[in-house]
């Protein structure tokens, strides 16, 4: 005990009790921001924080023995003597005062209202000297009052004192030695834990515990040593303290606890904020010392020589010692900063750390003390201990402060330890992860690296930045560790990057992709498909087929809504940038399996470009407008360079025959696709027609071009194709097929055909004769047009068209003769009609019919005669007397013809339609 250090964590302020208090102070209490003093003359005085007298009042007529200020209610409980008649002994009474209610007593003083007075001793409970007194506040208004008596009994009163609804009972302390006189009760203490309500009782020779909550309280002797009055106290954790000359003892419900060997007679013992307070008397010198012990840190927080102390109180966060001569000493605790400064000056950093931890200081203040201790040890080159302190500051001290101190290679072990702790607490940044992994790699400590990387319990629960760890391990060639982290964290792109770019383990990469979810697998194939296609084309195509068709299910019969969920083959075209052959195989397999893909047009466009291209190359036209055009163009250029180099080296270039054979096979597939993807029942094909035409033109695929033009009814473009190819036989056959008006053909093709031969500039007599035969047979073109068109070819002679012209002239002559005869006939009929009209206008008509033309009966009046020489009874005509029933039909037909002619004469469209349909019209 003599080795305990002494510090001045408290400071004293001397003061005194107000002079108005003249009588001897017999008891005191504190609480609710005041000090209450009970005097031997029966008065009670209330002091404020400055130890100034608020007011005094007479509580008892004789003396105040005990006093206690309640905490929950502003009540004051006193025990004192009240004198009766001069001849009688004073009666011991308990009084309860309500300090919130004050009664006027004269003009200068006031007293609180006394709400209850109880006689402590009754006929059932014999009177004895009270040695100790304590009040415990249960649930208001219930209180529990215990009186420790000289005869070894504890007299208890429990209930609502103000209303005198109480019960009284007595507890007896068992004597340690049978037959011996009972010892007085020198100290009492209450302990409440849950429903348990217990009472400590101390005599000079025993320490007992009563279980008061039981219907019949039971007693238990904890120890057979005790203490005198004033040397008993309770801690804030409800532990009993007793002071004896040899030591201070602590008790709990199960018996004696810690024991602290402080020598000297303990006059007074107390507890304040975790400190043990003792007033110790030196038996040799008779002097008194007041010590404040910090038991947790094993130091004496304050020590001062004092006079004889009569009372010790704690209030306002201070300690008040009242001396026998009414002087007072106020002991005030210094603030934490002052205490720490004192310890820092003496380099007592461990003490400072223990102090802030025991005082429950905030974490920031504790970390600052630890930092200073770490700096101190670092300056002494004690790096291991220094790092141990810095580790405790994690979460409050900036890590860079510590890291900068230990960047030297000789201290890499300490730095590694700090960084490990930083990661364990989840406070590490990306840079900290990088630094820690670099430390492991420099130390070549694979075991620790394994622990750091593989010790996590669950997926996604890493205490470090995953991407940083992968990058560092990869850069240090710890590929297995990097792959482990990537796989566990679900960073599939990093896992595959290491497999493919660093380790060239393509089969393993393909197996890993196969194990992923379809969406994730699709993303990884898009990113790393180029490498996989280059080294494992067949296996990669199989994976793509599985992704795009879900081969485990019936994709060919699947609905379009199901197929729309799956990835489209178009999404993966860019990975085939230098492997068009693999792309063609992939798309062929897909189209064979899936017939109604949402991306059917794009797929067929790509296949057409692959099939029809002269040299098998990556599709470009089908991908026009893609957001990846820039990347694809660059890839194509690089691939072209690679292919040209390999071909120039003569290593993989096949012979011309093989190339031509492959080209013809692809072209044949393209033609089949052109026709099969445009069924007759569809108005539009399942590919882009414009793109197909461009491809056919660029690669001279005339057969495909002719098919497309015919499907689009662009017959003139079909003729142009034959003309450009100088295929006269095919040209004439095409005109016969497409220019047949009887089958809905375009007869204007023959005019274009004759124009072509007229401008050909070479002998084509045989072809022209064949054309003229068809033209003459169907009477398609006028002879003048034929003559004018063919006359432009200097290589054609008149003999080519001589027979044709002769036959046409003969036919025309016959037609002229027939027309002349018809003209003469019409002229005669017209002249006869005019004469008849004139006769009708100028001469009278004699009607000689005697019978009705309708009923054939003899005519009688009234009769109606028509200019057509028909006569009718008026009754036979009915209401229609304006036209002859016999001639009405013929007349109406003529009228209708006249009306149509007049109407058509005003319609230009009808005129041009008739002109175009006329067989001998000019074009």
Coordinates of N, CA and C in Angstrom, one line a residue, residues 716-803:
X716 N -38.0 -3.1 -114.8 CA -37.1 -2.3 -115.7 C -35.6 -2.5 -115.1
X717 N -35.5 -2.6 -113.8 CA -34.2 -2.9 -113.2 C -33.7 -4.3 -113.5
X718 N -34.7 -5.2 -113.6 CA -34.3 -6.6 -114.1 C -33.8 -6.6 -115.5
X719 N -34.4 -5.8 -116.4 CA -34.0 -5.7 -117.7 C -32.6 -5.1 -117.8
X720 N -32.4 -4.1 -116.9 CA -31.1 -3.4 -116.9 C -30.0 -4.4 -116.5
X721 N -30.3 -5.3 -115.6 CA -29.3 -6.3 -115.2 C -28.9 -7.2 -116.3
X722 N -29.8 -7.6 -117.1 CA -29.5 -8.4 -118.3 C -28.7 -7.6 -119.3
X723 N -29.1 -6.4 -119.4 CA -28.4 -5.5 -120.4 C -27.0 -5.3 -120.0
X724 N -26.7 -5.1 -118.7 CA -25.4 -4.9 -118.2 C -24.5 -6.2 -118.4
X725 N -25.2 -7.3 -118.3 CA -24.5 -8.6 -118.5 C -24.4 -9.0 -119.9
X726 N -25.0 -8.3 -120.9 CA -25.0 -8.6 -122.3 C -25.6 -10.0 -122.5
X727 N -26.5 -10.4 -121.7 CA -27.2 -11.7 -121.8 C -28.4 -11.5 -122.7
X728 N -28.3 -11.5 -124.0 CA -29.4 -11.2 -124.9 C -30.5 -12.3 -124.8
X729 N -30.0 -13.5 -124.7 CA -31.0 -14.6 -124.6 C -31.8 -14.5 -123.4
X730 N -31.2 -14.3 -122.3 CA -31.9 -14.1 -121.0 C -32.7 -12.9 -121.0
X731 N -32.2 -11.8 -121.7 CA -33.0 -10.6 -121.8 C -34.3 -10.8 -122.5
X732 N -34.3 -11.5 -123.6 CA -35.5 -11.7 -124.4 C -36.4 -12.6 -123.6
X733 N -35.9 -13.6 -123.0 CA -36.7 -14.5 -122.2 C -37.4 -13.8 -121.0
X734 N -36.6 -12.9 -120.4 CA -37.2 -12.1 -119.3 C -38.3 -11.2 -119.8
X735 N -38.2 -10.6 -121.0 CA -39.3 -9.8 -121.5 C -40.5 -10.6 -121.8
X736 N -40.3 -11.8 -122.4 CA -41.4 -12.7 -122.7 C -42.2 -13.0 -121.4
X737 N -41.4 -13.2 -120.3 CA -42.0 -13.6 -119.0 C -42.7 -12.4 -118.3
X738 N -42.0 -11.3 -118.3 CA -42.5 -10.1 -117.5 C -43.3 -9.1 -118.4
X739 N -43.2 -9.2 -119.7 CA -43.9 -8.3 -120.5 C -45.2 -8.8 -121.1
X740 N -45.6 -10.0 -120.7 CA -46.9 -10.5 -121.2 C -48.0 -9.9 -120.6
X741 N -48.8 -9.1 -121.3 CA -49.9 -8.3 -120.8 C -51.0 -9.3 -120.4
X742 N -51.1 -10.4 -121.0 CA -52.2 -11.4 -120.6 C -52.0 -11.9 -119.2
X743 N -50.7 -11.9 -118.7 CA -50.5 -12.4 -117.4 C -50.1 -11.3 -116.4
X744 N -50.6 -10.1 -116.8 CA -50.3 -8.9 -115.9 C -49.0 -8.3 -116.0
X745 N -48.2 -8.6 -117.1 CA -46.9 -8.1 -117.3 C -46.9 -6.7 -117.7
X746 N -45.7 -6.1 -117.8 CA -45.4 -4.7 -118.2 C -45.0 -4.7 -119.7
X747 N -45.9 -4.3 -120.6 CA -45.6 -4.3 -122.0 C -44.6 -3.2 -122.4
X748 N -44.4 -2.3 -121.5 CA -43.4 -1.2 -121.8 C -42.0 -1.7 -121.8
X749 N -41.8 -3.0 -121.3 CA -40.4 -3.5 -121.3 C -39.9 -3.7 -122.8
X750 N -40.9 -4.0 -123.7 CA -40.4 -4.3 -125.1 C -39.9 -3.0 -125.7
X751 N -40.4 -1.9 -125.3 CA -39.9 -0.6 -125.9 C -38.5 -0.4 -125.4
X752 N -38.3 -0.7 -124.1 CA -36.9 -0.6 -123.6 C -36.0 -1.6 -124.2
X753 N -36.5 -2.8 -124.5 CA -35.6 -3.8 -125.2 C -35.2 -3.3 -126.6
X754 N -36.2 -2.8 -127.4 CA -35.9 -2.3 -128.7 C -34.9 -1.2 -128.7
X755 N -35.1 -0.3 -127.7 CA -34.2 0.8 -127.5 C -32.8 0.4 -127.3
X756 N -32.6 -0.7 -126.4 CA -31.3 -1.3 -126.1 C -30.7 -1.8 -127.4
X757 N -31.4 -2.6 -128.2 CA -30.8 -3.1 -129.4 C -30.5 -2.0 -130.4
X758 N -31.4 -0.9 -130.4 CA -31.1 0.2 -131.3 C -29.8 0.9 -131.0
X759 N -29.5 0.9 -129.7 CA -28.3 1.7 -129.3 C -27.1 0.8 -129.0
X760 N -27.2 -0.5 -129.4 CA -26.2 -1.5 -129.0 C -24.9 -1.3 -129.9
X761 N -25.0 -0.9 -131.1 CA -23.9 -0.7 -131.9 C -23.2 -1.9 -132.5
X762 N -23.9 -3.0 -132.5 CA -23.4 -4.3 -133.0 C -24.5 -5.0 -133.7
X763 N -24.1 -6.0 -134.5 CA -25.1 -6.8 -135.2 C -25.9 -7.7 -134.3
X764 N -27.2 -7.5 -134.2 CA -28.1 -8.3 -133.4 C -29.3 -8.6 -134.1
X765 N -29.2 -9.0 -135.4 CA -30.3 -9.2 -136.3 C -31.2 -10.3 -135.7
X766 N -30.6 -11.4 -135.3 CA -31.4 -12.6 -134.9 C -32.2 -12.2 -133.7
X767 N -31.6 -11.5 -132.7 CA -32.4 -11.1 -131.5 C -33.5 -10.1 -131.9
X768 N -33.2 -9.2 -132.9 CA -34.3 -8.2 -133.2 C -35.4 -8.9 -133.9
X769 N -35.1 -9.8 -134.7 CA -36.2 -10.6 -135.4 C -37.1 -11.3 -134.4
X770 N -36.5 -11.9 -133.4 CA -37.2 -12.6 -132.4 C -38.1 -11.6 -131.6
X771 N -37.6 -10.4 -131.3 CA -38.3 -9.4 -130.6 C -39.5 -8.9 -131.4
X772 N -39.2 -8.7 -132.7 CA -40.3 -8.2 -133.6 C -41.4 -9.2 -133.7
X773 N -41.1 -10.5 -133.7 CA -42.1 -11.5 -133.7 C -43.0 -11.4 -132.6
X774 N -42.5 -11.2 -131.4 CA -43.3 -11.0 -130.2 C -44.1 -9.7 -130.2
X775 N -43.5 -8.6 -130.7 CA -44.2 -7.4 -130.8 C -45.3 -7.4 -131.8
X776 N -45.1 -8.1 -132.9 CA -46.1 -8.2 -133.9 C -47.2 -9.1 -133.5
X777 N -46.9 -10.1 -132.8 CA -47.9 -11.1 -132.4 C -48.9 -10.4 -131.4
X778 N -48.4 -9.7 -130.5 CA -49.3 -9.1 -129.5 C -49.6 -7.6 -129.8
X779 N -49.1 -7.1 -131.0 CA -49.4 -5.8 -131.5 C -49.1 -4.8 -130.3
X780 N -47.9 -4.8 -129.9 CA -47.5 -4.1 -128.7 C -47.0 -2.6 -129.1
X781 N -46.3 -2.5 -130.2 CA -45.7 -1.2 -130.6 C -46.1 -0.8 -132.0
X782 N -46.2 0.5 -132.2 CA -46.5 0.9 -133.6 C -45.3 0.8 -134.5
X783 N -45.4 0.5 -135.7 CA -44.3 0.3 -136.6 C -43.4 1.5 -136.7
X784 N -43.9 2.7 -136.6 CA -43.1 3.9 -136.7 C -42.1 4.0 -135.6
X785 N -42.6 3.6 -134.4 CA -41.7 3.6 -133.2 C -40.6 2.6 -133.4
X786 N -40.9 1.4 -134.0 CA -39.9 0.3 -134.2 C -38.9 0.8 -135.2
X787 N -39.3 1.5 -136.3 CA -38.4 2.0 -137.3 C -37.5 3.0 -136.7
X788 N -38.1 4.0 -136.0 CA -37.2 5.1 -135.4 C -36.2 4.5 -134.4
X789 N -36.6 3.5 -133.6 CA -35.7 3.0 -132.6 C -34.6 2.2 -133.2
X790 N -34.9 1.3 -134.1 CA -33.9 0.4 -134.7 C -33.0 1.2 -135.7
X791 N -33.4 2.3 -136.2 CA -32.6 3.0 -137.2 C -31.4 3.6 -136.6
X792 N -31.3 3.6 -135.3 CA -30.1 4.2 -134.6 C -28.9 3.2 -134.6
X793 N -29.2 2.0 -134.8 CA -28.1 1.0 -134.9 C -27.6 0.8 -136.3
X794 N -26.4 1.3 -136.5 CA -25.8 1.3 -137.9 C -25.6 -0.2 -138.4
X795 N -25.5 -1.1 -137.5 CA -25.2 -2.5 -137.9 C -26.4 -3.3 -138.3
X796 N -27.6 -2.7 -138.2 CA -28.8 -3.4 -138.6 C -29.2 -2.9 -140.0
X797 N -29.6 -3.9 -140.9 CA -30.0 -3.5 -142.3 C -31.5 -3.6 -142.4
X798 N -32.0 -3.0 -143.5 CA -33.5 -2.9 -143.7 C -34.1 -4.3 -143.8
X799 N -33.3 -5.3 -144.2 CA -33.8 -6.6 -144.4 C -34.3 -7.2 -143.1
X800 N -33.8 -6.7 -142.0 CA -34.1 -7.2 -140.7 C -35.6 -7.0 -140.4
X801 N -36.1 -5.8 -140.8 CA -37.5 -5.4 -140.5 C -38.3 -5.4 -141.8
X802 N -37.7 -5.8 -142.9 CA -38.5 -5.7 -144.2 C -39.8 -6.5 -144.1
X803 N -39.7 -7.7 -143.7 CA -40.9 -8.6 -143.7 C -41.9 -8.0 -142.6

